[in-house]
Coordinates of N, CA and C and ligand atoms in Angstrom, one line a residue:
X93 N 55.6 120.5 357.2 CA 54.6 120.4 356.1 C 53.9 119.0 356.2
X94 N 52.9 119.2 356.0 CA 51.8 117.8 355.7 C 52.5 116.9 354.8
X95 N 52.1 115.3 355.2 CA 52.3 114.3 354.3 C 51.4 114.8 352.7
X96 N 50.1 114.8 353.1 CA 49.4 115.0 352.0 C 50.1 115.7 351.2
X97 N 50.7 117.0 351.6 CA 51.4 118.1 350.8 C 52.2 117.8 350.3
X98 N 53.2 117.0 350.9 CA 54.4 116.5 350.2 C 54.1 115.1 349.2
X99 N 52.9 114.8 349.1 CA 52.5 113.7 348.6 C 52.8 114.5 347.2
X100 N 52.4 116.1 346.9 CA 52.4 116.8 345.3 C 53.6 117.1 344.9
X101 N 53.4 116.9 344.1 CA 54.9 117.0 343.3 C 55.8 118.2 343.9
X102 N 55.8 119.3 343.6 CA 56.4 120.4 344.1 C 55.4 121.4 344.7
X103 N 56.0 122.9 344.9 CA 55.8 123.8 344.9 C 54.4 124.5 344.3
X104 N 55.4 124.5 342.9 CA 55.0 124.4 341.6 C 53.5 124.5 340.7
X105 N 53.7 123.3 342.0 CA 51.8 122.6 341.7 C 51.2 123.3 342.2
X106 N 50.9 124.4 343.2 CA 50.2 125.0 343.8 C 49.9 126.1 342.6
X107 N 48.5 126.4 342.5 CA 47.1 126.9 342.0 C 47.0 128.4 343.3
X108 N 47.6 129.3 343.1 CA 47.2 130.4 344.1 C 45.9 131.0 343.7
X109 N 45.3 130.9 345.1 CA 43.9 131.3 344.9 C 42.8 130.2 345.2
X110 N 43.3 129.1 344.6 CA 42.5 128.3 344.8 C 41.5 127.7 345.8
X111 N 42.1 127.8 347.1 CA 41.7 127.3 348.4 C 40.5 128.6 348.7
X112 N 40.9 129.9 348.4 CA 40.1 131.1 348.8 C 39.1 131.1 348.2
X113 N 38.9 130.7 346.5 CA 37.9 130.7 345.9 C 36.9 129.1 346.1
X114 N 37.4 128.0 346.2 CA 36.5 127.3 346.7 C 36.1 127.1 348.4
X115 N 36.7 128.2 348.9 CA 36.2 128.3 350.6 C 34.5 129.0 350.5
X116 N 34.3 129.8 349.3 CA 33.7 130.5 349.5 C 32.4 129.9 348.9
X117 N 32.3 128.9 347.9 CA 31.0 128.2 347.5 C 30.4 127.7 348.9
X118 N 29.0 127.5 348.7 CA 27.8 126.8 349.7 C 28.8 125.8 349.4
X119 N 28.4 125.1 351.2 CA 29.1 123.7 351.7 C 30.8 124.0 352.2
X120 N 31.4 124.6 351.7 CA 33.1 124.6 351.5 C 33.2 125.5 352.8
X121 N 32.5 126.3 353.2 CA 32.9 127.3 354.0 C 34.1 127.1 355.3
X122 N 34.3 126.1 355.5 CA 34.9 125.5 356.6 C 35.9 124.8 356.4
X123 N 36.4 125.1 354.9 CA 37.8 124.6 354.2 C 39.0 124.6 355.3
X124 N 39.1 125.8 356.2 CA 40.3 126.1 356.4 C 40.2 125.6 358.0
X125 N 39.2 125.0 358.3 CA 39.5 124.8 360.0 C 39.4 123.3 360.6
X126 N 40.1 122.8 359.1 CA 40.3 121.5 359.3 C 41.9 121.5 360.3
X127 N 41.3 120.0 361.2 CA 42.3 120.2 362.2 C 43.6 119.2 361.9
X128 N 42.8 118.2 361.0 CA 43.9 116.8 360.0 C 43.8 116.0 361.2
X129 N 42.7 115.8 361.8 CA 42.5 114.6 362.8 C 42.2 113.4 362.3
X130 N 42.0 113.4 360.9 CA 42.2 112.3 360.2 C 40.5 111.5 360.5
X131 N 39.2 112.0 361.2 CA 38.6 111.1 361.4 C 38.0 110.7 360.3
X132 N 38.0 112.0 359.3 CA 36.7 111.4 358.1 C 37.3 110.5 357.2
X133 N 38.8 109.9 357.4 CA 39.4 109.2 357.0 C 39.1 107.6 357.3
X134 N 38.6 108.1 358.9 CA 38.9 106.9 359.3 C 37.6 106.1 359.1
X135 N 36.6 106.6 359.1 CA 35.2 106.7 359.4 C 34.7 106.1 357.6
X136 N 35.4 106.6 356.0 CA 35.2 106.4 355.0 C 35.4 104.8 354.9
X137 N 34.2 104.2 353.6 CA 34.4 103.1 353.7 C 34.9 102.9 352.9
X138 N 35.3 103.8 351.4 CA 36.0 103.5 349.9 C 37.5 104.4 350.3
X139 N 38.1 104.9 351.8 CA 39.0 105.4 351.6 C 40.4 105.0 351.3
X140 N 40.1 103.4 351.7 CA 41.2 102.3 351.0 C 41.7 102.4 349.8
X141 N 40.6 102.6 349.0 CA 40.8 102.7 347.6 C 41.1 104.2 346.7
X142 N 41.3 105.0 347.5 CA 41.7 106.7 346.9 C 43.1 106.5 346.8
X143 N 43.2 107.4 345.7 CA 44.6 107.8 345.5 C 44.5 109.1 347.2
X144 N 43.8 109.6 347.0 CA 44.5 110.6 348.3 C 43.1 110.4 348.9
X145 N 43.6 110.1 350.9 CA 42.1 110.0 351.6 C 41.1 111.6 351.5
X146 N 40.4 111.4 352.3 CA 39.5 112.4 351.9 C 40.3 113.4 353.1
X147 N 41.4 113.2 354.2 CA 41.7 114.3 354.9 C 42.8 114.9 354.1
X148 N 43.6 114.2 353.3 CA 44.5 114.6 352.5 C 43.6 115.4 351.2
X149 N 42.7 115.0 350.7 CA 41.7 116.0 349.7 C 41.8 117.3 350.7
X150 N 41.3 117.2 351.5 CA 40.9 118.5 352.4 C 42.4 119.2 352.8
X151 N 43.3 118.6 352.7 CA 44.5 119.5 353.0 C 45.3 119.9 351.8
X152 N 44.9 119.1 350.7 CA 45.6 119.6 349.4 C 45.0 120.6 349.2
X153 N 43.7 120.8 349.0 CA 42.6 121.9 348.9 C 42.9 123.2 349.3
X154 N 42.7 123.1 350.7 CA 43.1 124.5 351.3 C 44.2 124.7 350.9
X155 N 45.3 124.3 350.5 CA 46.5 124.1 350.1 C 47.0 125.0 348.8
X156 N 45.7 124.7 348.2 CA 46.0 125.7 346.9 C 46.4 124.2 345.8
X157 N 46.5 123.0 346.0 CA 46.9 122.0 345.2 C 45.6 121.5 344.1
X158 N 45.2 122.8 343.3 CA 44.4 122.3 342.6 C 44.4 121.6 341.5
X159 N 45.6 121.1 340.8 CA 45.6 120.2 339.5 C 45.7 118.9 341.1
X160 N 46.3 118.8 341.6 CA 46.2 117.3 342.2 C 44.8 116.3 342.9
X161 N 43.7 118.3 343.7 CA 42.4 117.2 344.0 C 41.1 117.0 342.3
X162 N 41.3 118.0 341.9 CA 40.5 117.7 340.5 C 40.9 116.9 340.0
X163 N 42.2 116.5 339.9 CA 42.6 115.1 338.5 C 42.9 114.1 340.0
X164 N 42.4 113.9 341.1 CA 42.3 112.7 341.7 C 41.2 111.9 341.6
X165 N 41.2 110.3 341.6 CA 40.2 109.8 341.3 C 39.2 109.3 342.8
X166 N 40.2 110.4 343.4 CA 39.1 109.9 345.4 C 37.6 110.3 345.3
X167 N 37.6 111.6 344.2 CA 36.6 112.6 344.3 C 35.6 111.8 343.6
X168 N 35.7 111.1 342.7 CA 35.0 109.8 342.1 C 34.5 108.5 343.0
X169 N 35.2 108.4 344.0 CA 34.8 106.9 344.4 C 34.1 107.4 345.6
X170 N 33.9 108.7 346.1 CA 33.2 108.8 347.0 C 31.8 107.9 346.9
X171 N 31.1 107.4 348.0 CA 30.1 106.9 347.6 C 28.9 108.2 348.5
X172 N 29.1 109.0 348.9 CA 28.1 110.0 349.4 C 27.7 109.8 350.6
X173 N 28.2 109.2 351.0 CA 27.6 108.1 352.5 C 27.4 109.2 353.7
X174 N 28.2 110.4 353.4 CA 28.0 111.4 354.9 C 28.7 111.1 355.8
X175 N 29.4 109.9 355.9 CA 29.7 109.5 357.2 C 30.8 110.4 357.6
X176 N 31.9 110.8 356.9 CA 32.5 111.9 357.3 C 32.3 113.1 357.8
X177 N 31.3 113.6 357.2 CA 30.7 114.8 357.4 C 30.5 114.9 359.0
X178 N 29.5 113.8 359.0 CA 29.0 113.6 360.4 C 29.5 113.2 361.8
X179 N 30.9 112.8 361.3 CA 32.0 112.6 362.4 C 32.8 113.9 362.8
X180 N 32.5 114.3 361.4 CA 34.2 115.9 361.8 C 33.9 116.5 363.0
X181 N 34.8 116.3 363.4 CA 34.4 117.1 365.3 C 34.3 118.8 364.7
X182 N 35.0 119.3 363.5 CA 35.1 120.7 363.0 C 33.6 120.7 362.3
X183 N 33.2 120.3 362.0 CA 31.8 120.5 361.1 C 31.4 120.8 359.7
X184 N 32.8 120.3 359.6 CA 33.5 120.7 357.9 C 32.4 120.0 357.7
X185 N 31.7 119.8 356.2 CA 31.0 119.2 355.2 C 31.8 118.7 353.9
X186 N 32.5 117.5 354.3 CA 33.6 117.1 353.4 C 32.2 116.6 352.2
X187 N 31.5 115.6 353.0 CA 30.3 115.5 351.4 C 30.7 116.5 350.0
X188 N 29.8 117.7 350.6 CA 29.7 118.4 350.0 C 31.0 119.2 349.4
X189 N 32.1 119.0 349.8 CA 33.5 119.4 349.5 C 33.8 118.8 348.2
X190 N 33.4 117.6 348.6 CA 34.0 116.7 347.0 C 32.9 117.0 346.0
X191 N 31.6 117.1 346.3 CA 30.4 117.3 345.2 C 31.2 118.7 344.8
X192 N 31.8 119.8 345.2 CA 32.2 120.7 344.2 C 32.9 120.4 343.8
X193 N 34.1 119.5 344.9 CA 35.2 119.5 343.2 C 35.2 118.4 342.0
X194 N 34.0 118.1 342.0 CA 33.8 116.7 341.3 C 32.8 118.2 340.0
X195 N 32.2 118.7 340.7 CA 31.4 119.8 339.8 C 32.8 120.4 339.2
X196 N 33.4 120.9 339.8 CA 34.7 121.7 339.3 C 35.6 121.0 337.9
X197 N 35.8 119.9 338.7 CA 36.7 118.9 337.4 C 35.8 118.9 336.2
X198 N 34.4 118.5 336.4 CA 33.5 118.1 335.1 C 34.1 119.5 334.1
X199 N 33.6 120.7 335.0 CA 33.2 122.0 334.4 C 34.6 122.5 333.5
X200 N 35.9 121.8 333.8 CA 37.5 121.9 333.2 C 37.5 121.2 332.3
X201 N 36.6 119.6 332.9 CA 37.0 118.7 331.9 C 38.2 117.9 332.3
X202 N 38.7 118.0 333.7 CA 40.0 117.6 333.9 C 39.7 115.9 334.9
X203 N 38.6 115.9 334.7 CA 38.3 114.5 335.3 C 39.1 113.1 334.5
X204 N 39.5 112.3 335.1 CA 39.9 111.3 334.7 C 39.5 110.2 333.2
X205 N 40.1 110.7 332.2 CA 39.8 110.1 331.3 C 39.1 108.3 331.1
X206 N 37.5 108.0 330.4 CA 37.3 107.0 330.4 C 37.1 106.1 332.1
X207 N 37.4 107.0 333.2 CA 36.5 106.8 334.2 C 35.4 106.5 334.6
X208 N 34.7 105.7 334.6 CA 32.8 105.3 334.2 C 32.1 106.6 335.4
X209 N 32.7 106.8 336.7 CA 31.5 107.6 337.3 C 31.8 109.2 336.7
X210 N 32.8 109.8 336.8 CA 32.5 111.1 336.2 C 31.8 110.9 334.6
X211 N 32.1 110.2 333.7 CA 31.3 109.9 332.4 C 30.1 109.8 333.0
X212 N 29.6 109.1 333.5 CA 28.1 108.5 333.7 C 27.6 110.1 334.6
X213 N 28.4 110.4 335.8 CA 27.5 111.7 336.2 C 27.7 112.8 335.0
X214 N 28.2 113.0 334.1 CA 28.1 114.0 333.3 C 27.2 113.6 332.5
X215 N 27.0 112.2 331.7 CA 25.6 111.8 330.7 C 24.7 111.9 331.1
X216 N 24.7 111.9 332.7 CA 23.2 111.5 333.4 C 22.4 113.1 333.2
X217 N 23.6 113.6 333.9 CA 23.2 115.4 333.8 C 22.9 116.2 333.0
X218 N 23.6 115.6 331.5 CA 23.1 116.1 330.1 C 22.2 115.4 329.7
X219 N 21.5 114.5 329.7 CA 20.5 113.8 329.4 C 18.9 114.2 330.6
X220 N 19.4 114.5 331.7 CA 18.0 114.9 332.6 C 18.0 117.0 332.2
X221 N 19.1 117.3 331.8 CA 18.7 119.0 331.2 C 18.3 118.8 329.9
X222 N 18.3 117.6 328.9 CA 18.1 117.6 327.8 C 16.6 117.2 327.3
X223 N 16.5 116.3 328.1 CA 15.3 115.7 328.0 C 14.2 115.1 328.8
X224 N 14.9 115.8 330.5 CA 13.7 116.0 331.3 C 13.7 114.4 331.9
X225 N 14.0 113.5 331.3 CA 14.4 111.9 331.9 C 15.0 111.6 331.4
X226 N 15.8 110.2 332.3 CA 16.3 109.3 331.5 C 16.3 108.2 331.1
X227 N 16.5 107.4 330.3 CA 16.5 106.2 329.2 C 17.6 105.5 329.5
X228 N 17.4 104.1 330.5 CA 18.4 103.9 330.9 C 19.6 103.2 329.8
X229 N 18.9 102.5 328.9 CA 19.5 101.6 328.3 C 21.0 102.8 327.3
X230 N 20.0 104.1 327.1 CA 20.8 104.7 326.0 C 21.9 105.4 327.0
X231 N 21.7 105.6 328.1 CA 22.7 105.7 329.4 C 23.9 105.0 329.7
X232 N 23.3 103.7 328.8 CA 24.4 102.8 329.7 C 25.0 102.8 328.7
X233 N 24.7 102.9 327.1 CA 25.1 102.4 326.1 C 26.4 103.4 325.9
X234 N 25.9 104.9 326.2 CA 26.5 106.2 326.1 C 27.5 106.1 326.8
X235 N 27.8 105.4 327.9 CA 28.3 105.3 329.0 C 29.7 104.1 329.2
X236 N 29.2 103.1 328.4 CA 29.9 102.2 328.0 C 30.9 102.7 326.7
X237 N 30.0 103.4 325.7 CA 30.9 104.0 324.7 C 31.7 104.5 324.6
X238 N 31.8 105.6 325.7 CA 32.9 106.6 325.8 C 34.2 105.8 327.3
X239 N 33.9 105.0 327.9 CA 34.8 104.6 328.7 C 35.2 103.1 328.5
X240 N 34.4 101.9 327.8 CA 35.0 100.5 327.5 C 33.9 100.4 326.6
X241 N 34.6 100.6 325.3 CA 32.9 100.0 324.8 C 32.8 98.7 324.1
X242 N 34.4 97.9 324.8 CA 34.8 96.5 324.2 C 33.8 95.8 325.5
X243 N 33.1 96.3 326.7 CA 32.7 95.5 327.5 C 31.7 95.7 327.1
X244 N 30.7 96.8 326.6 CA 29.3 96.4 326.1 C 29.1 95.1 324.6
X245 N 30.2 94.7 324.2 CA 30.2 93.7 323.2 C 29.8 92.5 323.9
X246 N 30.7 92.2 325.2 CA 30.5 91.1 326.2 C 28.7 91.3 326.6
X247 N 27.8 92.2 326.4 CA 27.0 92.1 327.2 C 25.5 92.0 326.2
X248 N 26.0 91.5 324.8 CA 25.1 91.7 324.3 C 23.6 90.7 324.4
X249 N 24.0 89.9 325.0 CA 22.7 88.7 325.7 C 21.8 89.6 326.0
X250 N 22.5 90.2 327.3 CA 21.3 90.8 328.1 C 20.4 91.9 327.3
X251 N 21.0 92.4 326.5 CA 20.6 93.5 325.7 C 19.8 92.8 324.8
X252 N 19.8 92.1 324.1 CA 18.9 91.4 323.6 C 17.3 90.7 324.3
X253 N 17.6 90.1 325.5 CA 16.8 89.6 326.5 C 15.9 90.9 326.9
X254 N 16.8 92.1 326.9 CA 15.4 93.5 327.2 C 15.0 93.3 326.6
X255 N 15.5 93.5 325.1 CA 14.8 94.0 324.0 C 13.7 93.0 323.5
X256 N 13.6 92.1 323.7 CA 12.4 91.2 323.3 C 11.4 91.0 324.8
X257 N 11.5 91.6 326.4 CA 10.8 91.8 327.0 C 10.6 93.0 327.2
X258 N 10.8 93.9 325.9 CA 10.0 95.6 325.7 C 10.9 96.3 327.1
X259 N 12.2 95.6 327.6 CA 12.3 96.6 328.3 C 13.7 97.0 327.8
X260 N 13.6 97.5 326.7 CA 14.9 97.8 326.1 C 14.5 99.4 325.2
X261 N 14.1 100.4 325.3 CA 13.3 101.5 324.7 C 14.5 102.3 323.8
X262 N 13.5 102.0 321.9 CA 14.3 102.2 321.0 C 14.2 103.8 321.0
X263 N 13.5 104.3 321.7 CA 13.0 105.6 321.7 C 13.4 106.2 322.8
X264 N 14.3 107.8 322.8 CA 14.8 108.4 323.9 C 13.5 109.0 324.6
X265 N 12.8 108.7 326.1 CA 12.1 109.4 326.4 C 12.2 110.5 326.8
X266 N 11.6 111.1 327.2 CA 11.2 112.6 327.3 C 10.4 113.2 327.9
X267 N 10.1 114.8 328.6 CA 8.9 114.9 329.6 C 8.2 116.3 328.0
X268 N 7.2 116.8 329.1 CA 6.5 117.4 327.7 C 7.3 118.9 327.6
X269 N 6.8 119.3 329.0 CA 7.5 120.7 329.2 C 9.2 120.9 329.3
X270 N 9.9 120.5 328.6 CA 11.5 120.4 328.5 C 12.1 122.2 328.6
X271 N 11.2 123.2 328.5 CA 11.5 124.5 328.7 C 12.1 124.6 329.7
X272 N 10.6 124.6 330.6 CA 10.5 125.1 331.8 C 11.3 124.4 332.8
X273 N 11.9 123.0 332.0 CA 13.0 122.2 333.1 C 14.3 123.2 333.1
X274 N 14.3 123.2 332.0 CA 16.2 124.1 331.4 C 16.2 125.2 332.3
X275 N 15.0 126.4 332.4 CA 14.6 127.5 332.9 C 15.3 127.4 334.1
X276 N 14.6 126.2 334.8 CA 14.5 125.8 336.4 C 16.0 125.6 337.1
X277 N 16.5 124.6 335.9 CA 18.3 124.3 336.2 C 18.9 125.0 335.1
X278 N 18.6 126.2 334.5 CA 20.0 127.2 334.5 C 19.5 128.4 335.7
X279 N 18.6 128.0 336.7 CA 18.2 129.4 337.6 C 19.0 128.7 339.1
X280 N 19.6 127.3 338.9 CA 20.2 126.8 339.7 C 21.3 126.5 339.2
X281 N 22.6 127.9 339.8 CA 24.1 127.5 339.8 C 25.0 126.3 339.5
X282 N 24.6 125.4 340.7 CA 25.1 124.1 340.6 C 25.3 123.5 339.7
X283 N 23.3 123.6 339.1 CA 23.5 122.3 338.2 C 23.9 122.8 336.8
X284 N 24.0 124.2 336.3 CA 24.2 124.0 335.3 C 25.9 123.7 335.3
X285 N 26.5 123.4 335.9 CA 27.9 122.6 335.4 C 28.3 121.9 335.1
X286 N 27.3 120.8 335.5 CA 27.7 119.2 335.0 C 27.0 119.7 333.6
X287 N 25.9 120.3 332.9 CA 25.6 120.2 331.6 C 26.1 120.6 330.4
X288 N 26.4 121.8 330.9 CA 27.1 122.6 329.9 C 28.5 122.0 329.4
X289 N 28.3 122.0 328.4 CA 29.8 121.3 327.8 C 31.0 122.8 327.9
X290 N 31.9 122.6 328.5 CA 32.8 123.5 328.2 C 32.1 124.6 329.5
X291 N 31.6 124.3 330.2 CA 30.9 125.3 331.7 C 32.0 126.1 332.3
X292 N 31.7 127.0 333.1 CA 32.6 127.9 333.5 C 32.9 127.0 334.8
X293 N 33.8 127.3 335.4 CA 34.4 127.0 337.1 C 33.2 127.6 337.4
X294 N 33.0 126.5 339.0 CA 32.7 127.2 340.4 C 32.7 128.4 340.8
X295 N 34.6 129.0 340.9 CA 35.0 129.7 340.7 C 34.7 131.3 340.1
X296 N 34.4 131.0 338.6 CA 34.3 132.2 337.7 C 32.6 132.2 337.7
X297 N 31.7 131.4 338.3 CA 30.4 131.4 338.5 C 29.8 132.2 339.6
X298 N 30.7 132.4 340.6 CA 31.0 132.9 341.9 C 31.5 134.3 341.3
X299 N 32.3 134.5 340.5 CA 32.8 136.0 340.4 C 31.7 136.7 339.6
X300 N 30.8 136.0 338.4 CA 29.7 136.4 337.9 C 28.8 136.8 339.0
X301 N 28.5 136.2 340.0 CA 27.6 136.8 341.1 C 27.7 138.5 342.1
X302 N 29.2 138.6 341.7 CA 29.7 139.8 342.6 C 28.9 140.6 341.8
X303 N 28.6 141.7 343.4 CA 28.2 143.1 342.4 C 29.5 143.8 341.8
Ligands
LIG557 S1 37.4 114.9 360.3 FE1 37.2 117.1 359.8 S2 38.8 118.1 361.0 FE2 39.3 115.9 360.9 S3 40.7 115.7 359.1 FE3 38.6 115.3 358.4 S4 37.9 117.3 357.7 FE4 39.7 117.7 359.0
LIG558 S1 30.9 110.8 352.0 FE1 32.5 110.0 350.6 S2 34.4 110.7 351.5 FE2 32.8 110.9 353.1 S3 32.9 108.9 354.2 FE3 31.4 108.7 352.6 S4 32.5 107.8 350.9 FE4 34.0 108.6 352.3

């Protein structure tokens, strides 16, 4: 058995099904022909700092260990960089691996409590389906609220300092046509996950598609 594997608690922990249903989203297709050569490990520049590296994500996965890669915070520190992607001698698309299960956790909700990047990618995403742009200040404010909002007290200088160089906007902006945005991203899968509060899985988005 794999270290990764035995890294999970038991058995127990295993989610049947799981590895089959996210093999089968765009990008994941190549879940299972990972070889554990460990390079996109080696190659990551934030993989020091994962609770599990990104070849251990990819073996928990196929694994069926789905409470362990959704409530890990690796899937968060990704910084996007590709570099693994582009090393896998297999041609796995680990990138893209973690962008679903980072979509996946939002869509449960099982993302790491008070974590600033899943909060911030979830405000960003309800705020660009809501209102077509965003407003940074009410972003950060939003953002700070719900994960430390004892450190936006420390930062009230600067916030002040916008606000009297007009770049502090008391007003949420907005684009005109806000319809035809919604239209566009609920006719794209993906994105309606991070919006929807309470969204369906990947998964059960995928079984809506079957004839
Ligand atoms: S580089 Fe590719 S084959 Fe090697 S461990 Fe990572 S995902 Fe698996
Ligand atoms: S894309 Fe993410 S997991 Fe892959 S090497 Fe870059 S930071 Fe690491």
């Amino acid at each position: 058995m794999n270290d990764s594997v035995r890294a999970a608690r038991s058995e127990w922990d295993r989610t049947p099904g799981f590895a089959e249903a996210l093999s089968v989203l765009p990008g994941c297709e190549s879940l299972r022909s990972c070889i554990q050569c460990g390079t996109c490990t080696g190659v990551c520049p934030v993989a020091a700092h994962m609770d599990y590296s990104p070849r251990q994500l990819i073996e928990l996965a196929r694994s069926d260990f789905k409470n362990q890669v959704l409530r890990s915070r690796s899937i968060w520190l990704c910084a996007s960089c590709y570099a693994c992607t582009t090393a896998c001698p297999r041609e796995i698309r680990v990138t893209d691996i973690l962008y679903t299960l980072k979509q996946w956790a939002i869509s449960e909700g099982v993302h790491p409590r008070r974590f600033t990047v899943p909060v911030l990618a979830r405000e960003f995403s309800v705020m660009v389906y809501s209102r077509g742009r965003v407003t940074e200040n009410f972003l950060a404010s939003l953002v700070f609220f719900k994960t430390n909002w004892m450190a936006a007290i420390g930062m009230w200088r600067l916030g002040l300092g916008l606000l009297m160089r007009g770049r502090f906007p008391l007003r949420l902006e907005a684009i005109k046509d806000r319809e035809s945005l919604r239209r566009m991203l609920d006719s794209a899968p993906a994105a309606g996950l991070q919006t929807k509060a309470g969204g369906e899985s990947p998964q059960a988005r995928k079984e809506d598609h079957k004839p």
